[in-house]
Amino acid sequence: MNRRHFLKQAGAAAAGGLFLGGCDSRDPYAPEKAPVPGTDAFHTWQEKLVSSACGQCPAGCGIRVRVVEGRAVRIDGHPGCPINQGGLGPKGQSGLQLLYHPDRIRSPIRRDGPRGSGLWKPVSWDEAIGEIAGRLKELRARGDSKGLVVLDGEPRGMMPQLWDRFLLVYGSPNHVDHRSATDGGKVLAMAYMHGVPELPAYDWSRTRYVLGFGASLFESWCQSIHLARAATQWRRGMPGQRVKFVQVSPRFSVTAAKADEWVPIEPGTYGALALGLAHVLIRDEAYDKDFVHDHTFGFDDWKDAEGRPHRGFRDLVTKDYPPERAAQVTGVSVRTIERLAREMVDHRPAVSLADGGAAAATNGLGTAMSIHALNALLGNLERPGGMLVQRAAPLAPWPAVEPDAAAKAPRVDGAGTDLPLARGFVQGLPEAILSGKPYPVQALLLYRSNPVFSKPDGRKWVEALQKIPLVVSFSPLPDESTFWADLVLPDHTYLERWEIVEPVPSMGYPVLTLREPAVKPLHDTLASGDALIRLARAIGEPTAAAFPWENYRTACEARLKGLLGAKNASVAATSPGELRKGIELAGGWSQQPYPFEQWDGAFATLSKRFEFYSRTIAKRLAEVPDLEKRLESMGVATRGDDLCLPHWEPPRFGGDPGEYPFLLVAYRGMNHAEGGARHIPFLRELPAAGRHSWSEMAEIHPDDLARLKIKEGGFVWVESPAGRRRMMAAASPGTRPGTVGVVLGNGAWPPARDEQTPGAASLLVNRSDPLAGILALQGTRVRVRKDGA
Amino acid sequence: MAEQPSRRGVLGTILSALAAPFLLPGKLFAALRSPRKPKWGMVIDLDRCTGCQSCVVACRVENNVPVAGPELNEQDRAIFWMDMLTVPEGKYPDLRTQFIPVPCNHCENAPCVKACPVHATYINEEGIVAQIWGRCIGCRYCTTACPYSRRYFNWKAPVWSESQKQYLNPDVATRPVGVVEKCTLCHHRIRARRMKARLEGRELTDADVRKLPACAQSCPADAITFGDLNDPESEVSLLSRSPRAFKLLEELGTHPKLTYLREAKWKE
């Protein structure tokens, strides 16, 4: 033993502070048990830090996992990762409770009784995959391949791309994601105005003014951890300067409390406020005229090729949205509207942000477009401090595949057909499955999805699942939807698998993080990427040829090669090994700076400009037969050119106002955002939620509680036309009088099978933007009744 | 599973650790008995804090604080060494809510220390208000004395499932039923870092400790700063002199070593 080695050991022993020599059974003074439960096996002093990427939300923060003798004991943020720079959110911190969750499904299981009986039998991976492959092969041979639906809850990264590839070759158009129930509005506004169907990115560090429309930046924004860092910069990063952050929302949320100013507003009227602000900017000629002239389309009235006149944005806003009207609709005073508009102009670059929740109403698309249009008026698009389009990392593409003709069939959820402007319509699936229209669903794969709990119409989902001949779940934990599956192929947790992580858009420039297993798989589980590759192989031709990789990791590694020798990359590497080491060390891969003001190719719309007037919407609507009748039957009030422009119409709510006097404000909180974390005790017991944090709360204004003679902490039934749920009444001064705040994603654990209203989402009347399919989270009226009364 | 060392190896490690002070070169030995003692303090910037409660979870994971569960939590008996206080004021729509992360204030004039009849709690030579769990008789005088309610009594023995035992931090002992526990400013991390620094032949620097406690390391908003108040140039010292600085219940004369920086709002 040389001195250095000796010193290291001495240091480690002293630093650890635990002397476990007492574990020797022959030692007469040995304690009966180790002082820390679990440490009985901690005696080799083998310790390492594994660089990886968090998977508790789609932000993709870099992490370092401290692994002592094969057990992960600590997760901290990776200091080098450009997203979180060493910090980590509460969800990331509690990842170990997911990894070591006692309820994890320990091997593939097959149902051993009728559907939903809860009787399961362990099977081998080969058997499970073989069985699914057999069924899917048969389906395809019958010509029913389009009857396969993949419900995919992962918004970005390798897995959604693998599913796409699989379905393309297998022959099904039905890769359904959850966007229409989460961020749908924002994505669609980007798709129709920029031509890029992706969440926007922002140059947070150079912004001078932020106007958030219900933007829950510090709670459930997809990049809340990065936003916490960015806000630090806004507030304390520039001596003598402060970025103003104004939050507009009906509910006084954590973000509203932390904003510089909070502007309360009537629910569902964000769009009218945005258009009112646009009116002031245009009236005062304070908008960025050069930008609007050079890079936008549809601002002024225009004539098409056939000489028909069309309305421009200026005309709509000038005529329809004077501040007086906006004030009347939104409840925000004219003075405030004028002041906010002036502040934005005076503090450029200023950005206007919508949240997924803000656009989640029956007027969702128009609202999201209105909020977004302000960015164009302020001329901040593609400019420093403004709104950007997320650039993709130059990953090497997988070899091209030959698509099956059936992959071009109309989608079963009606996106693009019944809903001409939608890109997906997950909340419409149960209806489509039960009615068998436009065609029957023959097999459903649930990947990171638990629709029975997280989507409206939970019971209808249960019925629908029972109607499908084959339901497979990839969930690592039991849940309300997995109950009704035929087979469960449990996924690894994110601390056990190898993959490339593409974080949801944030800073614009490309960022990747690498997820590497911190520990060996605890159970007989398999990364779903591996399961999919094996499934594709087992099906045989044509899918086998499209998945030539040995496993998921090699499939990812094949793509990483594209990063070798990339310009301006944070990790310069010439070999794959060097690249991996470099990414581990740096906590991520990025390519800075963002290419600002590259106008060629900035907008992928039909006009190659930013479109106030979306020609794609016009084109889609022109293809709808009997448009007028359809609009009438769907209850759309707007007509003509206004449908293609940022516009606002009153939101529609499910439930009669007399019978259901309250408006339901369903929102996502810090701990339950993006799918819920009911199974993680640390997140259910956060102190800010108070001592009733384990219960589901109905947040009600104290005056309303007094009027209803309900005591705080008492149980109430929250009843909507869709269902009722027993919750604890919480006196919440930040809840707008006349509304009931309910956090989505909370609920019982272990999951209950027979709940009539499986999750708070089942209180929602299943309404959506009729053209764009955006779920109306703000679209339900409820009443509150004392339990037992 | 990691490779198992021989018993001899383990014993050797322990013996060498015990013998280390006698075998170290003179300079390093002197360093181990460094005369200048730090006084640890913390600054929490409420203007940076976004109320995410990452510090709360980070602390519980690091220090093996058990989850209380619905029943104990309803009885207000959940343990949060790092707590998040929410202070709502006003009436809709004129509202204000403050989110204040509160660990132990590590008072210089600590009421809890005075109240403890068995000297289970004391201020150690580096300023940490420490608790000797084995000496605590569970009288809870200290929990009553603490004006910040930063001391927690273990009403129940912690229950760890087999799977939970896997992720317990091997550097921190768990506490039995019937004793009071509290924030230690992650002193196990300080010790480990100091040992590492000394093995490199140097003392702890401000950069070493700035984000050393689990809460400070985890904070995504960079709101928590830790360091030596005896060093006038350390970041905590500089920040505690900020015009925004205040302490909780300053008027009680407890002299907390935890300083807050007031939340600011945008002004034209």
XYZ file of C-alpha atoms in Angstrom, chain A residues 3-545:
543
model
C 1.194 6.402 0.954
C -1.253 7.973 -1.424
C -3.521 4.974 -1.378
C -3.221 4.786 2.370
C -4.118 8.413 2.819
C -7.119 8.032 0.587
C -8.415 5.162 2.622
C -7.791 6.979 5.839
C -9.667 9.954 4.485
C -12.560 7.898 3.285
C -12.845 6.079 6.573
C -12.756 9.207 8.641
C -15.007 11.133 6.287
C -17.604 8.435 6.214
C -17.760 8.665 9.954
C -18.986 5.137 10.277
C -16.830 2.385 11.596
C -18.395 -0.789 10.541
C -15.704 -3.102 11.809
C -18.347 -4.133 14.296
C -20.072 -6.147 11.624
C -17.648 -8.946 12.366
C -19.766 -11.657 13.904
C -16.943 -12.810 16.139
C -16.577 -9.413 17.719
C -18.123 -9.669 21.203
C -18.993 -5.964 21.167
C -20.665 -6.027 17.812
C -23.925 -4.060 17.783
C -26.967 -6.084 16.966
C -27.734 -3.977 13.972
C -25.923 -1.427 11.917
C -26.686 2.117 13.111
C -28.293 2.936 9.781
C -30.672 0.351 8.402
C -29.381 -0.901 5.133
C -25.785 -0.156 5.925
C -25.150 -3.739 6.993
C -24.040 -4.277 3.446
C -22.250 -0.971 3.072
C -18.755 -2.021 3.916
C -16.644 -2.011 0.841
C -16.275 1.780 0.632
C -16.780 1.556 -3.067
C -18.273 4.746 -4.201
C -18.811 6.451 -7.536
C -20.615 9.352 -9.103
C -22.534 8.443 -12.233
C -23.339 11.208 -14.705
C -26.791 10.808 -16.126
C -29.983 12.709 -16.922
C -33.031 13.135 -14.775
C -36.236 11.576 -16.038
C -38.801 12.807 -13.561
C -40.077 15.440 -15.985
C -39.295 16.301 -19.624
C -36.792 19.066 -18.732
C -33.822 16.684 -19.130
C -31.619 18.127 -16.359
C -28.147 16.652 -16.018
C -27.643 14.765 -12.784
C -24.937 12.984 -10.845
C -25.965 9.941 -8.892
C -23.892 8.934 -5.895
C -23.691 5.170 -5.897
C -22.296 3.462 -2.834
C -21.656 -0.222 -3.208
C -24.113 -0.574 -6.018
C -26.906 1.375 -4.344
C -27.921 4.809 -5.497
C -28.071 6.956 -2.359
C -28.137 10.506 -3.660
C -29.029 12.465 -6.768
C -27.761 15.956 -7.357
C -27.799 18.281 -10.315
C -24.830 18.169 -12.679
C -23.009 21.491 -12.309
C -22.020 21.537 -15.982
C -25.418 20.914 -17.533
C -26.602 24.079 -19.309
C -30.210 23.444 -18.281
C -29.990 23.174 -14.517
C -26.365 24.166 -13.798
C -26.121 22.073 -10.663
C -29.603 22.633 -9.304
C -32.286 20.040 -9.253
C -36.023 20.204 -8.648
C -38.002 18.424 -5.966
C -39.089 15.749 -8.421
C -35.515 15.050 -9.416
C -34.443 14.924 -5.789
C -37.001 12.258 -5.036
C -36.009 9.966 -7.905
C -34.645 7.338 -5.537
C -38.147 6.750 -4.253
C -39.124 5.818 -7.777
C -36.134 3.552 -8.322
C -36.633 1.696 -5.059
C -40.404 1.883 -5.091
C -41.834 -1.162 -3.318
C -44.748 -1.435 -5.754
C -42.658 -1.776 -8.904
C -43.709 -4.516 -11.270
C -40.889 -7.013 -11.030
C -41.160 -8.949 -14.276
C -43.366 -9.143 -17.344
C -46.815 -10.326 -16.326
C -49.764 -11.728 -18.183
C -53.331 -11.524 -17.000
C -54.408 -14.748 -15.346
C -58.127 -14.156 -15.159
C -60.687 -11.853 -16.708
C -59.685 -8.276 -17.559
C -59.283 -6.172 -14.470
C -59.387 -9.141 -12.114
C -56.002 -8.183 -10.760
C -54.786 -11.753 -11.230
C -51.434 -11.864 -12.933
C -48.900 -14.523 -13.781
C -45.213 -13.774 -14.352
C -44.003 -14.700 -17.812
C -40.623 -14.555 -19.481
C -39.679 -11.686 -21.759
C -39.474 -13.994 -24.749
C -42.914 -15.360 -24.073
C -44.474 -11.940 -23.547
C -42.886 -10.351 -26.594
C -43.568 -13.468 -28.661
C -47.238 -13.314 -27.804
C -47.592 -9.628 -28.703
C -45.599 -10.147 -31.891
C -47.872 -13.026 -32.866
C -50.986 -10.934 -32.361
C -49.592 -7.919 -34.213
C -48.371 -10.083 -37.059
C -51.785 -11.617 -37.419
C -53.354 -8.170 -37.348
C -51.085 -6.983 -40.107
C -51.654 -10.075 -42.193
C -55.405 -9.398 -41.944
C -54.796 -5.921 -43.315
C -55.831 -4.352 -40.006
C -52.491 -2.860 -39.158
C -53.964 0.617 -38.757
C -55.955 -0.752 -35.815
C -52.784 -0.556 -33.710
C -52.642 2.537 -31.503
C -49.629 3.649 -29.498
C -50.445 6.064 -26.699
C -47.128 7.727 -25.968
C -46.624 10.004 -22.985
C -43.064 11.029 -23.756
C -42.974 14.396 -25.514
C -39.482 14.315 -27.016
C -36.448 12.136 -27.440
C -35.513 8.772 -28.848
C -38.522 6.738 -27.773
C -41.178 8.788 -29.605
C -38.989 8.566 -32.701
C -38.671 4.802 -32.351
C -42.450 4.474 -31.984
C -42.889 6.640 -35.096
C -40.518 4.434 -37.009
C -42.215 1.275 -35.828
C -45.689 2.462 -36.755
C -44.525 3.824 -40.103
C -43.173 0.446 -41.139
C -45.829 -1.625 -39.442
C -48.519 0.469 -41.069
C -50.457 2.572 -38.624
C -50.948 6.351 -38.429
C -51.948 6.141 -34.789
C -49.062 7.435 -32.733
C -51.126 9.437 -30.254
C -49.367 11.698 -27.777
C -50.751 13.642 -24.823
C -50.071 17.075 -26.246
C -53.689 17.908 -26.958
C -54.328 17.614 -23.228
C -51.212 19.472 -22.089
C -49.309 21.957 -24.269
C -51.378 21.538 -27.409
C -52.324 25.181 -27.868
C -48.772 26.475 -27.747
C -47.530 23.844 -30.172
C -50.343 24.532 -32.623
C -49.778 28.298 -32.505
C -46.149 27.609 -33.399
C -47.192 25.168 -36.120
C -49.574 27.594 -37.816
C -47.686 30.863 -37.344
C -44.055 29.646 -37.598
C -44.591 26.400 -39.450
C -42.752 24.567 -36.672
C -44.880 22.164 -34.627
C -42.799 22.349 -31.464
C -42.852 24.267 -28.214
C -41.132 27.635 -28.514
C -37.751 28.391 -26.961
C -36.635 31.678 -25.447
C -33.453 33.623 -24.964
C -34.151 34.014 -21.263
C -30.854 35.609 -20.355
C -31.353 38.695 -22.516
C -35.059 39.282 -22.080
C -35.997 42.516 -20.328
C -39.705 42.029 -19.782
C -41.824 38.902 -19.433
C -45.592 38.894 -19.702
C -46.975 35.516 -18.724
C -50.524 34.519 -19.559
C -51.131 31.912 -16.908
C -47.559 30.811 -17.558
C -46.729 28.724 -14.518
C -43.031 29.368 -14.982
C -42.000 28.222 -11.521
C -44.394 25.304 -11.202
C -45.357 23.262 -14.212
C -43.623 24.982 -17.137
C -41.742 22.217 -18.916
C -38.463 23.874 -17.976
C -39.229 25.093 -14.461
C -35.764 24.330 -13.149
C -34.069 26.261 -15.907
C -36.584 29.046 -15.359
C -35.615 29.250 -11.690
C -32.041 29.823 -12.846
C -33.117 32.321 -15.475
C -35.265 34.259 -12.986
C -32.274 34.521 -10.696
C -30.485 36.201 -13.571
C -33.452 38.515 -14.220
C -33.530 39.618 -10.632
C -30.083 39.549 -9.190
C -27.803 38.929 -12.121
C -27.569 42.490 -13.436
C -26.761 45.150 -10.855
C -29.162 48.063 -11.087
C -31.436 46.278 -13.527
C -34.345 43.990 -13.048
C -36.398 42.141 -15.609
C -40.052 42.692 -14.917
C -42.157 39.572 -14.839
C -45.914 40.150 -14.956
C -48.190 37.193 -14.428
C -51.780 37.307 -15.652
C -53.980 34.552 -14.211
C -57.255 34.036 -12.391
C -55.575 32.049 -9.615
C -52.907 33.524 -7.356
C -50.401 30.739 -7.900
C -46.852 30.327 -6.642
C -45.665 31.882 -9.890
C -48.060 34.796 -9.453
C -46.785 35.306 -5.910
C -43.209 35.287 -7.142
C -43.878 37.592 -10.089
C -43.200 41.308 -9.884
C -46.822 42.003 -10.612
C -49.909 39.869 -10.707
C -52.899 40.800 -12.848
C -56.061 38.846 -12.030
C -58.283 38.035 -15.000
C -61.570 36.308 -15.799
C -60.965 32.642 -16.676
C -60.786 31.895 -20.385
C -60.231 35.490 -21.509
C -56.455 35.588 -22.020
C -56.906 35.963 -25.765
C -59.007 39.106 -25.419
C -56.373 40.695 -23.200
C -53.609 39.863 -25.688
C -55.628 41.370 -28.531
C -56.376 44.438 -26.403
C -52.644 44.884 -25.848
C -52.063 44.413 -29.577
C -54.649 47.131 -30.226
C -52.745 49.602 -28.068
C -49.431 48.724 -29.722
C -50.899 49.210 -33.181
C -52.976 52.300 -32.296
C -49.929 54.026 -30.811
C -47.791 52.833 -33.712
C -45.483 51.369 -31.093
C -45.084 47.997 -32.751
C -41.917 46.987 -34.574
C -42.834 48.210 -38.055
C -39.675 47.010 -39.732
C -40.087 43.509 -38.423
C -43.760 43.363 -39.304
C -43.033 44.657 -42.794
C -40.018 42.461 -43.497
C -40.883 39.165 -41.892
C -44.614 38.768 -41.448
C -47.618 37.967 -43.530
C -51.233 38.958 -43.005
C -50.774 42.093 -40.938
C -52.512 44.377 -43.402
C -55.507 43.469 -45.510
C -54.435 41.524 -48.584
C -55.741 40.037 -51.799
C -55.161 36.434 -52.834
C -54.202 35.222 -56.303
C -57.844 35.296 -57.393
C -58.204 38.862 -56.270
C -60.439 38.130 -53.266
C -59.804 40.530 -50.410
C -58.830 39.142 -47.032
C -58.828 40.684 -43.609
C -55.512 41.454 -41.952
C -54.554 41.346 -38.287
C -54.436 45.137 -38.023
C -58.026 45.478 -39.122
C -59.275 42.771 -36.751
C -57.504 44.195 -33.745
C -58.241 47.835 -34.507
C -61.931 47.311 -35.091
C -62.747 44.548 -32.615
C -60.468 44.974 -29.637
C -60.265 48.517 -28.324
C -59.003 48.404 -24.727
C -62.488 49.233 -23.481
C -63.840 46.012 -24.942
C -60.857 43.978 -23.719
C -61.343 45.469 -20.265
C -65.001 44.601 -20.262
C -64.310 40.984 -21.217
C -61.270 40.324 -19.060
C -61.949 42.391 -15.959
C -58.523 44.010 -16.371
C -58.836 47.785 -16.279
C -58.194 49.938 -19.352
C -55.457 51.707 -17.433
C -53.683 48.434 -16.735
C -53.948 47.343 -20.353
C -52.519 50.649 -21.590
C -49.755 50.517 -18.998
C -48.752 46.904 -19.739
C -48.578 47.663 -23.457
C -46.413 50.710 -22.825
C -44.147 48.807 -20.446
C -43.564 46.093 -23.005
C -42.587 48.627 -25.621
C -40.332 50.502 -23.224
C -38.515 47.383 -22.041
C -37.622 45.541 -25.174
C -36.806 42.767 -25.789
C -40.068 41.769 -24.157
C -41.718 38.381 -24.539
C -45.277 37.247 -24.150
C -45.798 33.673 -23.026
C -48.768 31.377 -22.974
C -49.004 28.343 -20.806
C -50.497 25.092 -21.980
C -53.169 25.702 -19.383
C -53.893 29.214 -20.635
C -54.751 27.933 -24.064
C -56.642 24.957 -22.665
C -60.145 26.177 -23.352
C -62.682 25.843 -26.118
C -61.155 28.997 -27.629
C -57.653 27.557 -27.225
C -56.049 27.954 -30.632
C -57.196 31.550 -31.133
C -55.998 32.386 -27.637
C -52.576 30.835 -28.121
C -52.210 32.615 -31.471
C -53.238 35.964 -29.962
C -50.707 35.697 -27.167
C -48.068 34.655 -29.648
C -48.881 37.478 -32.069
C -47.684 39.995 -29.476
C -44.169 38.618 -29.917
C -44.275 39.438 -33.614
C -45.609 42.942 -32.932
C -42.759 43.509 -30.515
C -40.361 42.189 -33.151
C -38.657 39.789 -30.792
C -38.824 36.657 -32.933
C -35.443 35.084 -33.650
C -33.758 38.027 -31.959
C -31.607 38.203 -28.831
C -33.829 38.277 -25.767
C -36.799 37.078 -27.767
C -38.653 34.004 -28.810
C -36.749 31.346 -30.693
C -37.332 28.127 -32.543
C -35.624 25.215 -30.842
C -32.763 23.952 -33.005
C -32.152 20.231 -33.172
C -28.795 18.691 -32.404
C -27.120 17.235 -35.501
C -27.760 13.635 -34.512
C -27.023 11.146 -37.272
C -30.306 9.951 -38.746
C -31.255 6.318 -38.589
C -31.324 4.627 -41.985
C -34.436 5.589 -43.920
C -37.318 3.152 -43.985
C -39.996 2.300 -46.490
C -43.325 3.458 -45.070
C -46.269 1.127 -45.246
C -49.206 2.492 -47.217
C -51.539 2.005 -44.249
C -49.476 4.500 -42.241
C -51.095 7.217 -44.367
C -54.629 6.194 -43.401
C -56.730 8.745 -41.501
C -56.054 8.723 -37.773
C -58.437 6.935 -35.497
C -58.630 9.924 -33.116
C -59.931 12.172 -35.893
C -57.000 14.596 -35.818
C -56.643 16.104 -39.271
C -60.072 14.851 -40.378
C -62.896 15.463 -37.904
C -60.722 18.046 -36.230
C -59.109 19.706 -39.235
C -56.590 21.739 -37.213
C -55.596 19.133 -34.620
C -52.341 17.185 -34.589
C -53.562 14.662 -32.061
C -56.697 14.165 -30.024
C -56.050 11.779 -27.169
C -59.197 12.751 -25.277
C -61.274 11.657 -28.266
C -59.895 8.117 -28.261
C -62.419 6.465 -25.916
C -65.310 7.670 -28.053
C -63.556 6.435 -31.203
C -62.782 3.071 -29.623
C -66.288 2.524 -28.294
C -67.995 3.565 -31.519
C -65.537 1.660 -33.674
C -65.406 4.699 -35.949
C -63.699 5.484 -38.227
C -62.368 1.930 -37.753
C -62.022 -0.447 -34.813
C -58.974 -0.301 -32.574
C -57.462 -3.761 -32.397
C -54.457 -3.243 -30.165
C -53.342 -0.500 -27.810
C -49.856 -0.006 -26.428
C -49.673 2.253 -23.389
C -46.244 3.827 -23.101
C -45.854 6.243 -20.191
C -49.598 6.722 -20.281
C -52.313 6.247 -17.746
C -55.325 7.765 -19.504
C -57.900 6.357 -17.082
C -56.413 8.550 -14.379
C -54.998 11.510 -16.241
C -57.618 12.178 -18.924
C -61.273 13.129 -18.734
C -63.912 10.416 -18.947
C -61.941 7.904 -16.877
C -64.801 5.399 -16.740
C -65.296 5.660 -20.470
C -61.622 4.864 -20.881
C -62.106 1.744 -18.755
C -64.973 0.644 -21.014
C -62.901 1.424 -24.075
C -59.887 -0.524 -22.814
C -62.119 -3.536 -22.214
C -63.334 -3.386 -25.784
C -59.852 -3.548 -27.331
C -58.715 -7.122 -28.069
C -55.105 -6.489 -27.013
C -53.926 -3.945 -24.444
C -50.267 -3.833 -23.470
C -48.823 -1.533 -20.841
C -45.173 -0.639 -20.411
C -45.657 0.898 -16.994
C -43.045 0.182 -14.311
C -45.709 0.695 -11.642
C -49.280 -0.500 -11.404
C -51.821 2.154 -12.360
C -55.477 2.575 -13.240
C -54.968 1.762 -16.916
C -52.525 -1.081 -16.407
C -55.236 -2.883 -14.429
C -57.088 -3.499 -17.660
C -54.105 -4.651 -19.718
C -53.516 -8.156 -21.019
C -49.780 -7.939 -20.690
C -47.459 -5.649 -18.805
C -43.873 -5.232 -19.983
C -42.402 -3.181 -17.145
C -39.977 -0.469 -18.213
C -36.720 0.339 -16.448
C -36.794 3.492 -14.386
C -34.655 6.310 -15.715
C -31.860 5.380 -13.321
C -31.464 1.986 -14.956
C -31.387 2.688 -18.677
C -29.118 4.098 -21.362
C -30.466 6.657 -23.788
C -30.083 10.035 -25.408
C -32.297 12.656 -23.815
C -33.621 15.531 -25.871
C -34.864 18.073 -23.341
C -38.053 19.983 -24.107
C -37.222 23.290 -25.805
C -35.793 25.976 -23.633
C -32.859 28.090 -24.750
C -33.130 27.576 -28.483
C -29.665 26.246 -29.141
C -29.350 22.452 -29.280
C -28.923 20.687 -25.952
C -28.668 16.982 -25.318
C -28.086 15.036 -22.189
C -27.060 11.436 -21.874
C -28.833 9.032 -19.572
C -26.647 6.243 -18.245
C -27.654 3.565 -15.793
C -26.670 4.481 -12.245
C -27.430 1.010 -10.965
C -27.995 -2.410 -12.442
C -31.674 -3.124 -13.077
C -33.263 -4.050 -9.767
C -35.916 -6.287 -11.247
C -36.536 -8.339 -14.358
C -37.490 -5.225 -16.302
C -36.426 -4.032 -19.729
C -36.008 -0.578 -21.238
C -39.023 -0.093 -23.490
C -36.651 0.746 -26.328
C -35.185 -2.719 -26.022
C -38.622 -4.262 -25.737
C -39.689 -2.449 -28.906
C -36.611 -3.560 -30.831
C -37.212 -7.144 -29.758
C -40.861 -6.842 -30.672
C -40.016 -5.502 -34.124
C -37.631 -8.416 -34.632
C -40.153 -10.964 -33.435
C -42.768 -9.664 -35.852
C -40.336 -10.350 -38.690
C -40.619 -8.546 -41.980
C -40.950 -5.675 -42.564
C -40.380 -4.278 -39.070
C -37.336 -6.437 -38.294
C -35.303 -4.821 -41.055
